[in-house]
Amino acid sequence: MMEEEELEFVEELEAVLQLTPDVQLAIEQVFPSQDPLDRADFNAVEYINTLFPTEQSLANIDEVVNKIRLKIRRLDDNIRTVVRGQTNVGQDGRQALEEAQKAIQQLFGKIKDIKDKAEKSEQMVKEITRDIKQLDHAKRHLTTSITTLNHLHMLAGGVDSLETFNFLFPCRAMTRRRQYGEVANLLQGVMNVLEHFHKYMGIPQIRQLSERVKAAQTELGQQILADFEEAFPSQGTKRPGGPSNVLRDACQVANILDPRIKQEIIKKFIKQHLSEYLVLFQENQDVAWLDKIDRRYAWIKRQLVDYEEKYGRMFPREWYMAERIAVEFCHITRTELAKIMRTRAKEIEVKLLLFAIQRTTNFEGFLAKRFSGCTLTDGTLKKLESPPASTNPFLEDEPAAEMEELAMEKGDLEQPKKPKAPDNPFHGIVSKCFEPHLYVYIESQDKNLGELIDRFVADFKAQGPPKPNTDEGGAVLPSCADLFVYYKKCMVQCSQLSTGEPMIALTTIFQKYLREYAWKILSGNLPKTTSSSGGLTISSLLKEKEGSEAAKFTLEELCLICSILSTAEYCLATTQQLEEKLKEKVDVSLTERINLTGEMDTFSTVISSSIQLLVQDLDAACDPALTAMSKMQWQNVEHVGDQSPYVTSVILHIKQNVPIIRDNLASTRKYFTQFCIKFANSFIPKFITHLFKCKPISMVGAEQLLLDTHSLKMVLLDLPSIGSQVVRKAPASYTKIVVKGMTRAEMILKVVMAPHEPLVVFVDNYIKLLTDCNTETFQKILDMKGLKRSEQSSMLELFRQRLPAPPSGPEGSSSLSLLAPTPEQESSRIRKLEKLIKKRL
């Protein structure tokens, strides 16, 4: 009963002393301690196990108990001292609180006094400055009144003067005395003064003056329009020697009047100036067709020169009359050309269309050099921001086309190009009319590209595969450079014609012939694998004569595969750049429709197929050697010697093929690394498969196989630089694959070499070395050892029993579970220790 009461007391005490994590953290920061008794997660059982790790350590239990009692006594003294020290804390705290409250009351009183004094001071300042503010307001109002009266006097005088001029103007006898220059200055002054009276328009007199100004402006505008109609009649010829000085001053007045007057003058003058053009280049005239389009542009150039000589000084410079004439000419020309091309669409040929477009774009360039394009409205043209400088090989801003083609052929794709010049603001102002007929150009390019691909196919058949190249890497087929140079030419030419739907159509043509090039030129010329099982016999493998074996592909075929791989890699990179450049050339709204991912995937497929062919070739060359290995009588091997003949044969094939492939893929090292990795992933599993076929194996035979495996492992690790004068470290990814695969083969042979009795040791050794829980693999090991079926059945049963449970945590947890005591055993030991401590106490 006493023990139960003590346990209940301890449990109640523990429940009371449960502190929150925040409180526990604060205590640890204030009173840091390394004593396990001060830890929040203190466990009595663990603490006791620490004090008494073994039963022999219980001999010192009295000494430990005395130390604990001494510590308890010291803690009691410390607690007693602290409690006594807190006796007067409450009284001192209350006294300090009262003193603080008194100090706050005194401070509050002082603040109130200061606030009252500040309010009195503010009131005094307001009384002092009241009169000063009144004087300031009076001065401001008086100044404004005087200024307004002056403006009103100026306005009234100006309106009277304007009405006097307007009264004189209608008199036809006074026409030659019209002084528009004086009217312009007067009207400008009146308009400037009138702006000051916008807020006084509610006053009847001011509103009346404003209406009089408007009436004067209206009369002036009508008179100026009448003068221009008289000087430049809509019908008939221009009157020579017109009143240019009067009209020049009239234009200055029109600048001040309603903008509609100015627009009407400009419209009538341009219409009269271009009336002759509409007659000369009517649709039924011979000069109106595309073959004589130069005459249109020659005519407008003469008219611009004539305008500058006769009327250049009559119109204000800010009216940009010459540019307006040219822009209106372009609009008319675009409409007329579109109309005549719709009527005679069947007569449009590619050469004629390109001739007309070239002459038109040249004329647009001429306009861009002479005019700024400030008169173009937002709806006339769609101006694009100039793209940033790019390292794309398709930049057209090179000094010469030959330099571009040379850079394309050499693959110099990363050289920086100079930035693109600003866009022509007049681009497309006339040439836009040719866009609906660019299908003729697109169809022509489709036909030309088809003929180009056919020529590439014929040239390849006539010239044959490229010659072996071991110095500068695999040769890229020259046809791919020719193809992309032609693509570049078409893209630049089409982008000058249009950046809309024709560019999308051209992109579709590019995609079509990129795929055809990939399949007809690249994939279509890859050497075909034969179904015949040509190879070596077992007897030939046993003869260690160099050169007695031959690779499946010839040297020329290996070089051809490498050349096709290099060409596909070049096409892949250049196609990606082509896509980027097409997106730069096309309208922003159409960029999402430019997608050459499918074509890039096609070239990637060609690369993968080429690598796979190289791997299959070397793999097939090694197959007879592995077959010979599996058919050897390994149980009859009596002593361990040098490496076996089949190893020599494998090494010979590797030394024959790999240097050729490496030298021809020198420019594409990453794909040579892929070749090595794929070969290792293919050869090592096949080697292990043939290794399992070597049965039965004696101890000496297993040792010989282990030596052969190690030799192959060293050769595979050295595979990337085998036969090379420059030794490079193999890539880590490749080394990891070889080490992992060949180590497994070595472990298999080590298990075969181990004695199978006792059975438990053999099974545990297998699980430890191979970490393979597959019963089929274990069965193959037993077959390699040559055990009988009766022995194998018992060992298989034992193997299934010894298999570890599926790991639910880190590796090795199963082995730890076999060594660690169960929870029941642990609790039993703790209970025994508790009873022993209670007896001693």
Short mmCIF file of C-alpha atoms in Angstrom, two decimals, residues 367-803:
data_model
loop_
_atom_site.label_atom_id
_atom_site.label_comp_id
_atom_site.label_asym_id
_atom_site.label_seq_id
_atom_site.Cartn_x
_atom_site.Cartn_y
_atom_site.Cartn_z
CA LEU A 367 11.12 57.56 -98.19
CA ALA A 368 12.62 56.49 -94.86
CA LYS A 369 15.89 58.26 -95.69
CA ARG A 370 14.16 61.49 -96.73
CA PHE A 371 11.23 61.71 -94.28
CA SER A 372 10.80 60.99 -90.57
CA GLY A 373 7.37 59.35 -90.82
CA CYS A 374 5.81 61.71 -88.26
CA THR A 375 2.66 62.17 -90.40
CA LEU A 376 1.84 58.44 -90.36
CA THR A 377 -1.22 57.72 -88.28
CA ASP A 378 -1.37 54.82 -85.79
CA GLY A 379 -3.63 52.85 -88.10
CA THR A 380 -1.47 53.26 -91.19
CA LEU A 381 1.40 51.02 -90.17
CA LYS A 382 2.20 48.72 -87.33
CA LYS A 383 5.63 49.64 -86.02
CA LEU A 384 7.57 46.96 -84.23
CA GLU A 385 10.23 47.46 -81.62
CA SER A 386 13.65 46.64 -82.92
CA PRO A 387 14.81 43.31 -81.43
CA PRO A 388 17.94 43.16 -79.27
CA ALA A 389 21.26 42.04 -80.66
CA SER A 390 21.36 38.29 -81.15
CA THR A 391 24.03 35.67 -81.72
CA ASN A 392 21.70 33.80 -84.07
CA PRO A 393 23.36 32.71 -87.34
CA PHE A 394 20.42 34.03 -89.35
CA LEU A 395 21.17 37.75 -88.82
CA GLU A 396 20.92 39.58 -92.14
CA ASP A 397 22.98 42.60 -91.12
CA GLU A 398 26.31 41.27 -92.35
CA PRO A 399 28.51 43.27 -94.70
CA ALA A 400 28.29 40.65 -97.41
CA ALA A 401 26.23 37.56 -98.15
CA GLU A 402 29.41 35.57 -98.72
CA MET A 403 30.50 36.16 -95.14
CA GLU A 404 27.13 34.89 -93.92
CA GLU A 405 27.34 31.71 -95.95
CA LEU A 406 30.92 31.11 -94.84
CA ALA A 407 29.95 31.49 -91.20
CA MET A 408 27.04 29.10 -91.71
CA GLU A 409 29.24 26.47 -93.36
CA LYS A 410 31.89 26.65 -90.66
CA GLY A 411 29.24 26.41 -87.94
CA ASP A 412 30.42 29.64 -86.33
CA LEU A 413 27.10 30.20 -84.63
CA GLU A 414 28.19 32.03 -81.52
CA GLN A 415 29.99 35.04 -83.01
CA PRO A 416 28.31 38.28 -81.92
CA LYS A 417 26.59 40.18 -84.68
CA LYS A 418 26.08 43.91 -84.87
CA PRO A 419 22.64 45.09 -83.72
CA LYS A 420 19.80 45.41 -86.18
CA ALA A 421 19.12 48.86 -87.60
CA PRO A 422 15.89 50.65 -86.56
CA ASP A 423 12.75 49.61 -88.48
CA ASN A 424 11.68 51.56 -91.55
CA PRO A 425 8.54 53.53 -90.59
CA PHE A 426 7.39 53.34 -94.22
CA HIS A 427 7.89 49.58 -94.47
CA GLY A 428 4.73 48.01 -95.88
CA ILE A 429 2.99 51.27 -96.72
CA VAL A 430 2.85 50.15 -100.36
CA SER A 431 4.25 46.62 -100.32
CA LYS A 432 1.42 45.48 -98.06
CA CYS A 433 -0.71 45.09 -101.18
CA PHE A 434 1.50 42.23 -102.39
CA GLU A 435 0.85 40.08 -99.29
CA PRO A 436 -2.36 38.39 -100.59
CA HIS A 437 -0.37 37.23 -103.65
CA LEU A 438 2.68 35.90 -101.82
CA TYR A 439 1.27 32.38 -102.15
CA VAL A 440 2.95 32.45 -105.56
CA TYR A 441 6.29 33.00 -103.84
CA ILE A 442 5.58 30.35 -101.20
CA GLU A 443 4.66 27.76 -103.85
CA SER A 444 7.84 28.61 -105.74
CA GLN A 445 9.97 28.08 -102.64
CA ASP A 446 8.21 24.78 -101.99
CA LYS A 447 9.12 23.63 -105.47
CA ASN A 448 12.71 24.91 -105.20
CA LEU A 449 13.27 23.20 -101.85
CA GLY A 450 11.89 19.94 -103.21
CA GLU A 451 14.34 20.11 -106.09
CA LEU A 452 17.14 21.00 -103.66
CA ILE A 453 16.45 17.91 -101.51
CA ASP A 454 16.36 15.71 -104.63
CA ARG A 455 19.71 17.18 -105.71
CA PHE A 456 21.16 16.43 -102.26
CA VAL A 457 20.01 12.81 -102.55
CA ALA A 458 21.49 12.47 -106.04
CA ASP A 459 24.79 14.10 -105.01
CA PHE A 460 25.12 11.78 -102.02
CA LYS A 461 24.58 8.73 -104.18
CA ALA A 462 27.03 10.00 -106.76
CA GLN A 463 29.78 11.09 -104.35
CA GLY A 464 29.30 8.30 -101.83
CA PRO A 465 29.90 8.48 -98.06
CA PRO A 466 32.45 10.94 -96.65
CA LYS A 467 36.03 9.79 -96.31
CA PRO A 468 37.35 8.75 -92.89
CA ASN A 469 38.45 11.72 -90.81
CA THR A 470 40.57 11.17 -87.74
CA ASP A 471 42.09 14.59 -87.27
CA GLU A 472 39.33 17.15 -86.95
CA GLY A 473 36.38 15.00 -86.00
CA GLY A 474 33.47 13.73 -88.04
CA ALA A 475 32.76 15.77 -91.17
CA VAL A 476 29.39 17.49 -91.33
CA LEU A 477 27.63 16.85 -94.64
CA PRO A 478 27.96 20.01 -96.79
CA SER A 479 24.35 19.72 -97.90
CA CYS A 480 23.07 20.74 -94.45
CA ALA A 481 24.94 24.06 -94.62
CA ASP A 482 23.55 24.64 -98.13
CA LEU A 483 20.03 23.91 -96.86
CA PHE A 484 20.21 26.37 -93.95
CA VAL A 485 21.83 29.06 -96.09
CA TYR A 486 18.92 28.74 -98.50
CA TYR A 487 16.51 28.82 -95.54
CA LYS A 488 18.15 32.01 -94.33
CA LYS A 489 17.84 33.61 -97.74
CA CYS A 490 14.15 32.70 -97.98
CA MET A 491 13.42 33.89 -94.44
CA VAL A 492 15.08 37.29 -94.95
CA GLN A 493 13.38 37.75 -98.30
CA CYS A 494 9.94 36.78 -96.99
CA SER A 495 10.30 38.95 -93.88
CA GLN A 496 10.92 41.92 -96.15
CA LEU A 497 7.71 41.09 -97.98
CA SER A 498 5.51 40.34 -94.99
CA THR A 499 5.69 39.49 -91.30
CA GLY A 500 2.22 37.97 -91.17
CA GLU A 501 0.62 34.80 -92.48
CA PRO A 502 3.12 34.31 -95.35
CA MET A 503 5.84 33.83 -92.75
CA ILE A 504 3.72 31.12 -91.11
CA ALA A 505 3.26 29.44 -94.49
CA LEU A 506 7.00 29.62 -95.14
CA THR A 507 7.64 28.10 -91.70
CA THR A 508 5.40 25.17 -92.65
CA ILE A 509 7.49 24.67 -95.80
CA PHE A 510 10.66 24.77 -93.69
CA GLN A 511 9.25 22.12 -91.37
CA LYS A 512 8.32 19.87 -94.29
CA TYR A 513 11.80 19.87 -95.82
CA LEU A 514 13.62 19.66 -92.50
CA ARG A 515 11.80 16.38 -91.93
CA GLU A 516 12.55 15.24 -95.49
CA TYR A 517 16.22 16.08 -95.05
CA ALA A 518 16.31 14.15 -91.79
CA TRP A 519 14.73 11.04 -93.30
CA LYS A 520 16.05 11.07 -96.88
CA ILE A 521 19.59 12.37 -96.38
CA LEU A 522 20.42 11.39 -92.80
CA SER A 523 18.30 8.50 -91.62
CA GLY A 524 17.94 7.09 -95.14
CA ASN A 525 21.70 6.78 -95.57
CA LEU A 526 22.47 5.09 -92.26
CA PRO A 527 23.97 1.62 -92.85
CA LYS A 528 21.44 -1.15 -92.53
CA THR A 529 22.04 -3.98 -90.09
CA THR A 530 22.00 -7.43 -91.73
CA SER A 531 20.19 -10.41 -90.28
CA SER A 532 23.06 -12.80 -90.96
CA SER A 533 24.86 -14.00 -87.88
CA GLY A 534 28.34 -13.51 -89.22
CA GLY A 535 30.96 -13.77 -86.52
CA LEU A 536 33.65 -15.93 -85.03
CA THR A 537 33.69 -19.62 -84.25
CA ILE A 538 34.79 -20.97 -80.91
CA SER A 539 37.95 -22.36 -82.44
CA SER A 540 38.87 -19.01 -83.94
CA LEU A 541 38.29 -17.35 -80.59
CA LEU A 542 40.71 -19.70 -78.93
CA LYS A 543 43.45 -18.52 -81.30
CA GLU A 544 45.02 -15.33 -80.08
CA LYS A 545 45.85 -13.92 -83.47
CA GLU A 546 45.37 -10.23 -83.93
CA GLY A 547 43.33 -9.20 -86.92
CA SER A 548 41.56 -12.55 -87.23
CA GLU A 549 38.24 -10.89 -86.33
CA ALA A 550 36.40 -8.24 -88.35
CA ALA A 551 33.89 -5.63 -87.20
CA LYS A 552 30.37 -5.81 -88.49
CA PHE A 553 30.54 -2.33 -90.12
CA THR A 554 33.46 -1.31 -92.29
CA LEU A 555 35.62 1.70 -91.51
CA GLU A 556 33.78 3.76 -94.13
CA GLU A 557 30.41 2.80 -92.66
CA LEU A 558 31.51 3.77 -89.14
CA CYS A 559 32.73 7.13 -90.43
CA LEU A 560 29.44 7.60 -92.29
CA ILE A 561 27.43 6.97 -89.11
CA CYS A 562 29.59 9.46 -87.19
CA SER A 563 29.24 12.01 -89.98
CA ILE A 564 25.45 11.64 -90.00
CA LEU A 565 25.43 11.98 -86.21
CA SER A 566 27.51 15.18 -86.38
CA THR A 567 25.28 16.54 -89.15
CA ALA A 568 22.14 15.79 -87.14
CA GLU A 569 23.66 17.54 -84.12
CA TYR A 570 24.46 20.59 -86.29
CA CYS A 571 20.94 20.56 -87.73
CA LEU A 572 19.43 20.28 -84.26
CA ALA A 573 21.31 23.34 -82.96
CA THR A 574 20.71 25.36 -86.13
CA THR A 575 17.00 24.47 -86.21
CA GLN A 576 16.64 25.83 -82.70
CA GLN A 577 18.28 29.07 -83.80
CA LEU A 578 16.09 29.13 -86.92
CA GLU A 579 13.00 28.93 -84.69
CA GLU A 580 14.22 31.84 -82.56
CA LYS A 581 14.95 33.95 -85.62
CA LEU A 582 11.55 33.19 -87.18
CA LYS A 583 9.89 34.34 -83.98
CA GLU A 584 11.85 37.58 -84.19
CA LYS A 585 10.81 38.14 -87.80
CA VAL A 586 7.11 37.32 -87.48
CA ASP A 587 4.43 39.51 -85.90
CA VAL A 588 4.24 39.28 -82.12
CA SER A 589 0.69 37.92 -82.31
CA LEU A 590 1.87 34.98 -84.44
CA THR A 591 4.97 33.91 -82.48
CA GLU A 592 3.11 31.09 -80.74
CA ARG A 593 2.45 29.45 -84.12
CA ILE A 594 6.19 29.13 -84.79
CA ASN A 595 7.15 25.76 -83.32
CA LEU A 596 9.93 23.55 -84.69
CA THR A 597 9.98 21.17 -81.73
CA GLY A 598 8.83 18.25 -83.88
CA GLU A 599 11.68 18.77 -86.33
CA MET A 600 14.22 19.06 -83.50
CA ASP A 601 12.83 15.80 -82.10
CA THR A 602 13.34 14.24 -85.53
CA PHE A 603 17.03 15.18 -85.54
CA SER A 604 17.31 13.90 -81.97
CA THR A 605 15.87 10.61 -83.19
CA VAL A 606 18.52 10.46 -85.92
CA ILE A 607 21.22 11.07 -83.30
CA SER A 608 19.83 8.32 -81.06
CA SER A 609 19.60 5.92 -84.00
CA SER A 610 23.20 6.65 -84.97
CA ILE A 611 24.47 6.05 -81.45
CA GLN A 612 22.40 2.88 -81.23
CA LEU A 613 23.90 1.60 -84.49
CA LEU A 614 27.42 2.19 -83.17
CA VAL A 615 26.56 0.42 -79.93
CA GLN A 616 24.92 -2.51 -81.74
CA ASP A 617 27.91 -2.86 -84.03
CA LEU A 618 30.44 -3.08 -81.19
CA ASP A 619 28.05 -5.18 -79.12
CA ALA A 620 27.51 -7.64 -81.98
CA ALA A 621 31.26 -7.88 -82.52
CA CYS A 622 31.65 -8.94 -78.87
CA ASP A 623 28.79 -11.47 -78.94
CA PRO A 624 30.81 -14.42 -80.34
CA ALA A 625 33.43 -13.91 -77.65
CA LEU A 626 30.79 -14.00 -74.91
CA THR A 627 29.21 -17.06 -76.50
CA ALA A 628 32.57 -18.80 -76.50
CA MET A 629 32.99 -17.91 -72.83
CA SER A 630 29.67 -19.53 -71.90
CA LYS A 631 30.52 -22.71 -73.86
CA MET A 632 33.94 -23.30 -72.31
CA GLN A 633 34.36 -26.26 -69.87
CA TRP A 634 35.09 -24.24 -66.76
CA GLN A 635 34.96 -27.28 -64.47
CA ASN A 636 38.00 -28.65 -66.29
CA VAL A 637 40.23 -25.62 -65.82
CA GLU A 638 43.24 -26.79 -63.82
CA HIS A 639 45.23 -23.59 -63.24
CA VAL A 640 44.80 -19.82 -63.40
CA GLY A 641 46.77 -18.14 -66.17
CA ASP A 642 46.62 -14.91 -68.09
CA GLN A 643 43.35 -13.50 -69.43
CA SER A 644 41.30 -15.88 -71.53
CA PRO A 645 41.14 -15.70 -75.34
CA TYR A 646 37.58 -14.37 -75.31
CA VAL A 647 38.74 -11.39 -73.23
CA THR A 648 41.50 -10.72 -75.74
CA SER A 649 38.93 -10.84 -78.54
CA VAL A 650 36.62 -8.35 -76.77
CA ILE A 651 39.52 -5.98 -76.11
CA LEU A 652 40.63 -6.26 -79.73
CA HIS A 653 37.19 -5.24 -81.02
CA ILE A 654 37.04 -2.34 -78.57
CA LYS A 655 40.47 -1.12 -79.66
CA GLN A 656 39.43 -1.39 -83.31
CA ASN A 657 36.11 0.47 -83.07
CA VAL A 658 36.31 2.96 -80.20
CA PRO A 659 39.27 5.09 -81.44
CA ILE A 660 37.60 5.48 -84.83
CA ILE A 661 34.33 6.55 -83.24
CA ARG A 662 36.05 8.88 -80.77
CA ASP A 663 38.11 10.62 -83.46
CA ASN A 664 35.11 11.08 -85.73
CA LEU A 665 33.00 12.44 -82.85
CA ALA A 666 35.71 14.80 -81.55
CA SER A 667 33.50 17.82 -82.24
CA THR A 668 30.56 16.29 -80.34
CA ARG A 669 32.12 14.88 -77.17
CA LYS A 670 28.81 14.61 -75.33
CA TYR A 671 27.49 12.13 -77.89
CA PHE A 672 30.65 10.06 -77.65
CA THR A 673 30.03 9.93 -73.89
CA GLN A 674 26.47 8.78 -74.60
CA PHE A 675 27.85 6.07 -76.85
CA CYS A 676 30.16 4.84 -74.06
CA ILE A 677 27.34 4.84 -71.51
CA LYS A 678 24.94 2.98 -73.81
CA PHE A 679 27.57 0.42 -74.68
CA ALA A 680 28.32 -0.18 -71.00
CA ASN A 681 24.60 -0.51 -70.24
CA SER A 682 24.28 -3.04 -73.05
CA PHE A 683 27.50 -5.02 -72.68
CA ILE A 684 27.63 -5.47 -68.88
CA PRO A 685 24.15 -7.05 -68.47
CA LYS A 686 24.87 -9.28 -71.47
CA PHE A 687 28.19 -10.29 -69.92
CA ILE A 688 26.46 -11.19 -66.64
CA THR A 689 23.84 -13.19 -68.56
CA HIS A 690 26.55 -15.22 -70.28
CA LEU A 691 28.34 -15.54 -66.97
CA PHE A 692 25.33 -17.36 -65.55
CA LYS A 693 25.53 -19.77 -68.49
CA CYS A 694 29.02 -20.85 -67.42
CA LYS A 695 28.11 -24.00 -65.45
CA PRO A 696 29.32 -25.94 -63.73
CA ILE A 697 32.38 -24.01 -62.55
CA SER A 698 35.22 -25.33 -60.48
CA MET A 699 37.08 -23.27 -57.91
CA VAL A 700 39.96 -22.70 -60.33
CA GLY A 701 37.55 -21.88 -63.13
CA ALA A 702 35.84 -19.30 -60.93
CA GLU A 703 39.20 -17.74 -60.15
CA GLN A 704 40.02 -17.55 -63.86
CA LEU A 705 36.65 -15.95 -64.58
CA LEU A 706 37.21 -13.47 -61.75
CA LEU A 707 40.56 -12.52 -63.31
CA ASP A 708 38.89 -12.13 -66.72
CA THR A 709 36.12 -10.00 -65.22
CA HIS A 710 38.66 -7.71 -63.60
CA SER A 711 40.50 -7.34 -66.91
CA LEU A 712 37.28 -6.41 -68.69
CA LYS A 713 36.45 -3.97 -65.91
CA MET A 714 39.79 -2.18 -66.34
CA VAL A 715 39.31 -2.04 -70.12
CA LEU A 716 35.79 -0.64 -69.77
CA LEU A 717 36.97 2.01 -67.30
CA ASP A 718 39.59 3.06 -69.83
CA LEU A 719 37.15 2.86 -72.77
CA PRO A 720 36.70 6.64 -73.42
CA SER A 721 40.45 7.21 -73.88
CA ILE A 722 41.55 3.77 -75.13
CA GLY A 723 44.10 4.01 -77.93
CA SER A 724 44.48 7.77 -77.48
CA GLN A 725 47.73 9.61 -76.90
CA VAL A 726 45.92 12.10 -74.67
CA VAL A 727 44.59 10.34 -71.58
CA ARG A 728 41.45 11.93 -70.19
CA LYS A 729 39.57 11.06 -67.07
CA ALA A 730 36.38 9.18 -67.87
CA PRO A 731 33.11 10.96 -67.04
CA ALA A 732 31.85 10.23 -63.53
CA SER A 733 28.46 9.04 -64.82
CA TYR A 734 30.11 6.47 -67.06
CA THR A 735 32.57 5.29 -64.37
CA LYS A 736 29.70 4.79 -61.92
CA ILE A 737 27.83 2.53 -64.36
CA VAL A 738 30.90 0.40 -65.11
CA VAL A 739 31.94 0.03 -61.46
CA LYS A 740 28.43 -0.89 -60.36
CA GLY A 741 27.84 -3.46 -63.12
CA MET A 742 31.23 -5.16 -63.09
CA THR A 743 31.34 -5.23 -59.29
CA ARG A 744 28.12 -7.24 -59.38
CA ALA A 745 29.77 -9.70 -61.77
CA GLU A 746 32.75 -10.02 -59.39
CA MET A 747 30.44 -10.59 -56.42
CA ILE A 748 28.65 -13.37 -58.32
CA LEU A 749 31.96 -15.15 -58.87
CA LYS A 750 32.99 -14.65 -55.25
CA VAL A 751 29.75 -16.29 -54.11
CA VAL A 752 30.40 -19.17 -56.52
CA MET A 753 33.91 -19.58 -55.09
CA ALA A 754 32.61 -19.71 -51.49
CA PRO A 755 31.96 -23.20 -49.99
CA HIS A 756 28.30 -24.09 -49.73
CA GLU A 757 28.60 -25.68 -46.31
CA PRO A 758 27.51 -24.77 -43.76
CA LEU A 759 24.36 -23.77 -45.61
CA VAL A 760 23.44 -20.88 -43.32
CA VAL A 761 26.83 -19.23 -43.75
CA PHE A 762 26.64 -19.61 -47.54
CA VAL A 763 23.13 -18.12 -47.72
CA ASP A 764 24.05 -15.21 -45.44
CA ASN A 765 27.21 -14.59 -47.43
CA TYR A 766 25.15 -14.48 -50.66
CA ILE A 767 22.66 -12.00 -49.16
CA LYS A 768 25.52 -9.84 -47.89
CA LEU A 769 27.51 -9.77 -51.15
CA LEU A 770 24.73 -9.51 -53.73
CA THR A 771 21.87 -8.00 -51.70
CA ASP A 772 19.61 -9.77 -54.18
CA CYS A 773 16.39 -11.27 -52.84
CA ASN A 774 15.46 -12.90 -56.15
CA THR A 775 15.25 -16.66 -55.90
CA GLU A 776 15.98 -17.05 -59.64
CA THR A 777 19.37 -15.40 -59.23
CA PHE A 778 20.11 -17.65 -56.26
CA GLN A 779 19.05 -20.66 -58.35
CA LYS A 780 21.50 -19.63 -61.11
CA ILE A 781 24.32 -19.37 -58.55
CA LEU A 782 23.56 -22.89 -57.37
CA ASP A 783 23.57 -24.13 -60.97
CA MET A 784 26.96 -22.50 -61.54
CA LYS A 785 28.29 -24.36 -58.47
CA GLY A 786 27.01 -27.63 -59.99
CA LEU A 787 24.91 -28.68 -56.96
CA LYS A 788 22.36 -31.43 -57.22
CA ARG A 789 18.64 -30.72 -57.24
CA SER A 790 18.16 -32.25 -53.83
CA GLU A 791 20.78 -29.97 -52.34
CA GLN A 792 19.38 -26.97 -54.20
CA SER A 793 15.87 -27.50 -52.83
CA SER A 794 17.01 -27.43 -49.22
CA MET A 795 19.21 -24.39 -49.85
CA LEU A 796 16.36 -22.58 -51.61
CA GLU A 797 14.08 -23.25 -48.65
CA LEU A 798 16.72 -21.94 -46.26
CA PHE A 799 17.27 -18.91 -48.53
CA ARG A 800 13.58 -18.02 -48.36
CA GLN A 801 13.66 -18.31 -44.59
CA ARG A 802 16.75 -16.14 -44.23
CA LEU A 803 15.49 -13.41 -46.48
#
